[in-house]
Amino acid sequence: MEKIIIIGAGGFGREVKMLIDQMNLKGNKYEFLGYFDDGVKTGTIINNNEVLGSIDDLLKSDEKINVIVAIGSPDIKKKIVEKLLKNSNIAFPTLIHPSVIIGDEFVSIGKGCIICAGTIITCNIIIKDFVILNLMCTVGHDTTIHSFASFMPSVNISGEVVIHEEVYVGTGAKIINQLEIGEQTIIGAGAVVSKSLPERCTAVGIPAKPIKYH
Ligand SMILES: CC(C)(COP(=O)(O)OP(=O)(O)OC[C@H]1O[C@@H](n2cnc3c(N)ncnc32)[C@H](O)[C@@H]1OP(=O)(O)O)[C@@H](O)C(=O)NCCC(=O)NCCS
């Protein structure tokens, strides 16, 4: 079994631990060692698993280790990954829950992604690195999702959509076909996106409209 640790000891981190457990039920793959988190005291026990240290502690490690970054916020996730890339002992596997449906036809998924239970990814789709698709998302044909984007539960992305880097999509949002979402844009929970959105805005509502730029 390969050793794996989770960055982020919060709620999503515990859900990713569940994902690893469910992958292991289909054939032991990963030995879970514990969490690393800058905001939680080393030695804290979370559901019988230990917080082993901070990100800096992990950077010093000279052991070959698989790391999964269980942080929903795209910018924080990216900053942590950029730090960890300095340690060549660290590998970033993609975790895919056994219930996920992925079409056989021309789907590519990069490294460090987390694809949670119930998600469906159809055909001719490119998913780059460190993308999170939380529970029960759907990704339609000919869509491209760039690195560090995070999708909360039950987001539906239609066909031919382009999602740029570090986009965050709140739970239950729907993005209709042939749209483009600019880099670092945030889409509110429950939004229906009916027109392309520019970069670095927060858009909410039905239809989704930018309410601020950042
Ligand atoms: C869109 C979002 C990021 C905005 O957060 P924010 O930048 O802190 O903005 P605020 O909370 O100050 O809200 C600004 C305004 O937008 C409204 N608003 C916020 N989120 C909204 C949403 N999803 N739909 C409609 N209106 C929303 C607020 O009521 C507020 O309106 P007001 O100015 O009339 O009072 C956040 O509300 C959201 O939807 N996050 C997604 C959370 C999620 O999916 N979590 C999943 C965890 S698994």
Coordinates of C-alpha atoms and ligand atoms in Angstrom, one line a residue:
M1 CA 0.0 0.0 0.0
E2 CA 1.2 3.5 -0.7
K3 CA 1.4 6.1 2.1
I4 CA -0.9 9.1 1.9
I5 CA -1.5 12.2 4.0
I6 CA -4.2 14.9 3.7
I7 CA -3.5 18.6 3.9
G8 CA -6.4 20.2 5.7
A9 CA -7.9 18.7 8.9
G10 CA -11.3 20.5 8.5
G11 CA -14.6 19.1 7.4
F12 CA -13.6 18.5 3.8
G13 CA -10.4 16.8 4.9
R14 CA -12.4 14.3 6.9
E15 CA -14.6 13.7 3.9
V16 CA -11.5 13.0 1.7
K17 CA -10.4 10.5 4.4
M18 CA -13.8 8.8 3.9
L19 CA -13.1 8.8 0.1
I20 CA -9.8 7.1 0.7
D21 CA -11.5 4.5 3.0
Q22 CA -14.0 3.8 0.2
M23 CA -11.3 3.4 -2.4
N24 CA -9.6 1.0 -0.1
L25 CA -12.8 -1.1 0.1
K26 CA -12.3 -1.8 -3.6
G27 CA -8.7 -3.1 -3.0
N28 CA -6.3 -1.7 -0.5
K29 CA -4.5 1.1 -2.2
Y30 CA -3.5 3.8 0.4
E31 CA -2.3 3.6 4.0
F32 CA -3.6 6.9 5.6
L33 CA -0.9 8.3 7.9
G34 CA -2.8 11.5 9.1
Y35 CA -3.3 15.2 8.5
F36 CA -1.1 18.2 8.1
D37 CA -2.6 21.6 8.9
D38 CA -1.1 24.9 9.8
G39 CA -4.2 25.9 11.9
V40 CA -4.5 22.8 14.1
K41 CA -2.1 21.8 16.9
T42 CA 0.2 18.9 16.1
G43 CA -0.9 15.8 17.9
T44 CA -4.6 16.7 17.8
I45 CA -6.7 13.6 17.2
I46 CA -9.4 13.8 14.6
N47 CA -11.7 10.8 14.3
N48 CA -8.9 8.5 15.5
N49 CA -6.3 10.1 13.1
E50 CA -3.5 12.4 14.2
V51 CA -2.5 15.9 13.0
L52 CA 1.1 15.2 12.2
G53 CA 2.4 18.7 11.7
S54 CA 2.4 21.9 9.7
I55 CA 3.0 22.4 5.9
D56 CA 6.6 23.5 6.8
D57 CA 7.1 20.2 8.7
L58 CA 5.9 18.4 5.6
L59 CA 8.3 20.4 3.4
K60 CA 11.2 19.0 5.4
S61 CA 10.2 15.4 4.9
D62 CA 12.7 13.2 3.0
E63 CA 10.3 10.3 2.8
K64 CA 8.4 9.5 -0.5
I65 CA 4.8 10.4 0.3
N66 CA 1.5 11.0 -1.5
V67 CA -0.2 14.2 -0.6
I68 CA -3.8 15.3 -1.3
V69 CA -4.7 18.9 -0.7
A70 CA -8.2 18.9 0.7
I71 CA -8.8 22.7 0.7
G72 CA -11.8 24.1 -1.2
S73 CA -10.6 27.7 -1.5
P74 CA -8.7 27.8 -4.9
D75 CA -6.2 30.5 -3.9
I76 CA -5.2 28.9 -0.6
K77 CA -5.0 25.5 -2.4
K78 CA -2.7 27.0 -5.1
K79 CA -0.4 28.6 -2.5
I80 CA 0.0 25.4 -0.6
V81 CA 0.7 23.4 -3.8
E82 CA 3.3 25.9 -5.0
K83 CA 5.1 25.5 -1.6
L84 CA 4.9 21.7 -1.7
L85 CA 6.2 21.4 -5.3
K86 CA 9.6 22.4 -3.9
N87 CA 9.8 18.9 -2.2
S88 CA 10.4 16.3 -5.0
N89 CA 9.6 13.5 -2.6
I90 CA 5.9 14.6 -2.7
A91 CA 3.6 13.0 -5.3
F92 CA 0.1 14.3 -5.9
P93 CA -2.3 11.5 -6.9
T94 CA -5.8 12.1 -8.1
L95 CA -8.5 10.5 -5.9
I96 CA -11.6 9.3 -7.6
H97 CA -14.5 7.8 -5.6
P98 CA -15.5 4.3 -6.8
S99 CA -19.0 5.5 -7.6
V100 CA -17.9 8.2 -10.0
I101 CA -18.9 7.7 -13.6
I102 CA -16.4 8.7 -16.2
G103 CA -17.0 8.2 -19.9
D104 CA -14.4 6.2 -21.8
E105 CA -14.2 8.6 -24.6
F106 CA -11.4 11.2 -24.5
V107 CA -11.6 12.3 -20.9
S108 CA -8.3 13.5 -19.3
I109 CA -7.8 14.3 -15.6
G110 CA -4.7 15.8 -14.2
K111 CA -2.8 15.3 -10.9
G112 CA -3.9 16.2 -7.4
C113 CA -7.6 16.2 -8.2
I114 CA -10.4 15.0 -5.9
I115 CA -13.5 13.6 -7.5
C116 CA -16.1 12.8 -4.9
A117 CA -19.0 10.3 -4.8
G118 CA -21.8 10.5 -7.3
T119 CA -20.1 12.8 -9.8
I120 CA -20.5 12.1 -13.5
I121 CA -18.0 13.2 -16.1
T122 CA -19.2 12.4 -19.7
C123 CA -17.1 12.7 -22.8
N124 CA -14.4 14.8 -24.5
I125 CA -13.5 16.6 -21.2
I126 CA -10.2 18.0 -20.0
I127 CA -9.8 18.5 -16.3
K128 CA -6.4 19.9 -15.4
D129 CA -4.5 19.7 -12.1
F130 CA -5.8 20.1 -8.5
V131 CA -9.4 20.4 -9.4
I132 CA -12.0 19.5 -6.8
L133 CA -15.4 18.1 -7.9
N134 CA -17.3 17.6 -4.7
L135 CA -20.3 15.3 -4.2
M136 CA -22.8 14.7 -7.1
C137 CA -21.4 17.2 -9.7
T138 CA -22.0 16.7 -13.4
V139 CA -19.6 17.8 -16.2
G140 CA -20.9 17.8 -19.7
H141 CA -19.3 17.1 -23.1
D142 CA -16.4 19.2 -24.5
T143 CA -15.9 21.1 -21.3
T144 CA -12.4 22.2 -20.1
I145 CA -11.7 22.9 -16.4
H146 CA -8.4 24.6 -15.7
S147 CA -6.2 24.0 -12.6
F148 CA -7.2 24.8 -9.0
A149 CA -10.9 25.2 -9.8
S150 CA -13.2 24.0 -7.0
F151 CA -16.8 22.9 -7.4
M152 CA -19.0 22.4 -4.3
P153 CA -21.7 19.7 -4.1
S154 CA -24.3 19.3 -6.8
V155 CA -22.9 21.8 -9.3
N156 CA -24.0 21.1 -12.9
I157 CA -21.8 22.1 -15.8
S158 CA -23.3 21.8 -19.2
G159 CA -21.5 21.1 -22.5
E160 CA -18.7 23.2 -24.1
V161 CA -18.0 25.2 -21.0
V162 CA -14.5 26.6 -20.3
I163 CA -13.7 27.2 -16.6
H164 CA -10.4 29.1 -16.1
E165 CA -7.9 28.7 -13.2
E166 CA -8.9 29.1 -9.6
V167 CA -12.7 29.4 -10.2
Y168 CA -14.9 28.6 -7.2
V169 CA -18.4 27.4 -7.8
G170 CA -20.8 27.3 -4.8
T171 CA -23.1 24.4 -4.0
G172 CA -26.0 23.7 -6.4
A173 CA -25.0 26.2 -9.0
K174 CA -25.7 25.5 -12.7
I175 CA -23.6 26.7 -15.7
I176 CA -25.4 26.4 -19.0
N177 CA -23.7 25.4 -22.2
Q178 CA -21.0 27.2 -24.3
L179 CA -20.0 29.7 -21.6
E180 CA -16.6 30.8 -20.3
I181 CA -15.9 31.6 -16.6
G182 CA -12.9 33.9 -16.1
E183 CA -10.0 33.2 -13.8
Q184 CA -10.5 33.5 -10.0
T185 CA -14.2 34.2 -10.4
I186 CA -16.5 33.0 -7.6
I187 CA -20.0 31.8 -8.4
G188 CA -22.5 31.8 -5.4
A189 CA -24.5 28.9 -4.2
G190 CA -27.6 28.2 -6.2
A191 CA -26.7 30.5 -9.1
V192 CA -27.8 29.9 -12.6
V193 CA -25.0 31.1 -14.9
S194 CA -26.6 32.0 -18.3
K195 CA -23.9 34.3 -19.7
S196 CA -20.1 34.1 -19.6
L197 CA -18.5 35.7 -16.6
P198 CA -15.4 37.9 -16.5
E199 CA -12.3 37.1 -14.4
R200 CA -12.1 38.0 -10.7
C201 CA -15.7 38.8 -9.9
T202 CA -18.3 37.3 -7.5
A203 CA -21.5 36.5 -9.3
V204 CA -24.8 35.3 -7.6
G205 CA -28.4 34.7 -8.4
I206 CA -30.7 33.6 -11.2
P207 CA -29.5 34.7 -13.7
A208 CA -26.0 35.1 -12.2
K209 CA -24.8 38.7 -12.1
P210 CA -21.5 40.0 -10.8
I211 CA -22.0 41.8 -7.5
K212 CA -18.3 42.6 -6.9
Y213 CA -14.9 42.5 -8.4
H214 CA -11.7 41.5 -6.6
Ligands
LIG1 C1 -21.3 34.1 -3.2 C2 -20.6 34.0 -1.9 C3 -19.1 33.5 -2.1 C4 -20.5 35.5 -1.4 O1 -19.8 35.6 -0.2 P1 -19.3 37.1 0.2 O2 -18.3 37.6 -0.8 O3 -18.8 37.0 1.6 O4 -20.6 38.0 0.1 P2 -21.7 38.5 1.2 O5 -22.0 37.3 2.1 O6 -21.2 39.7 1.8 O7 -23.0 38.8 0.3 C5 -23.1 39.9 -0.5 C6 -24.5 40.0 -1.0 O8 -24.8 38.9 -1.9 C7 -25.9 38.1 -1.3 N1 -25.6 36.7 -1.6 C8 -24.5 36.0 -1.1 N2 -24.5 34.8 -1.6 C9 -25.6 34.7 -2.4 C10 -26.1 33.6 -3.1 N3 -25.4 32.4 -3.2 N4 -27.2 33.8 -3.9 C11 -27.8 35.0 -3.9 N5 -27.4 36.1 -3.1 C12 -26.3 35.9 -2.4 C13 -25.9 38.5 0.1 O9 -27.2 38.2 0.7 C14 -25.5 39.9 0.1 O10 -26.6 40.6 -0.3 P3 -26.9 42.1 0.3 O11 -25.7 43.0 -0.1 O12 -28.2 42.5 -0.3 O13 -27.0 42.0 1.8 C15 -21.2 33.1 -0.8 O14 -22.4 33.7 -0.3 C16 -21.6 31.8 -1.4 O15 -22.6 31.5 -2.0 N6 -20.7 30.8 -1.1 C17 -20.8 29.4 -1.5 C18 -20.8 28.5 -0.3 C19 -20.9 27.1 -0.6 O16 -21.3 26.6 -1.6 N7 -20.3 26.3 0.3 C20 -20.2 24.9 0.1 C21 -19.4 24.2 1.2 S1 -19.3 22.5 0.9

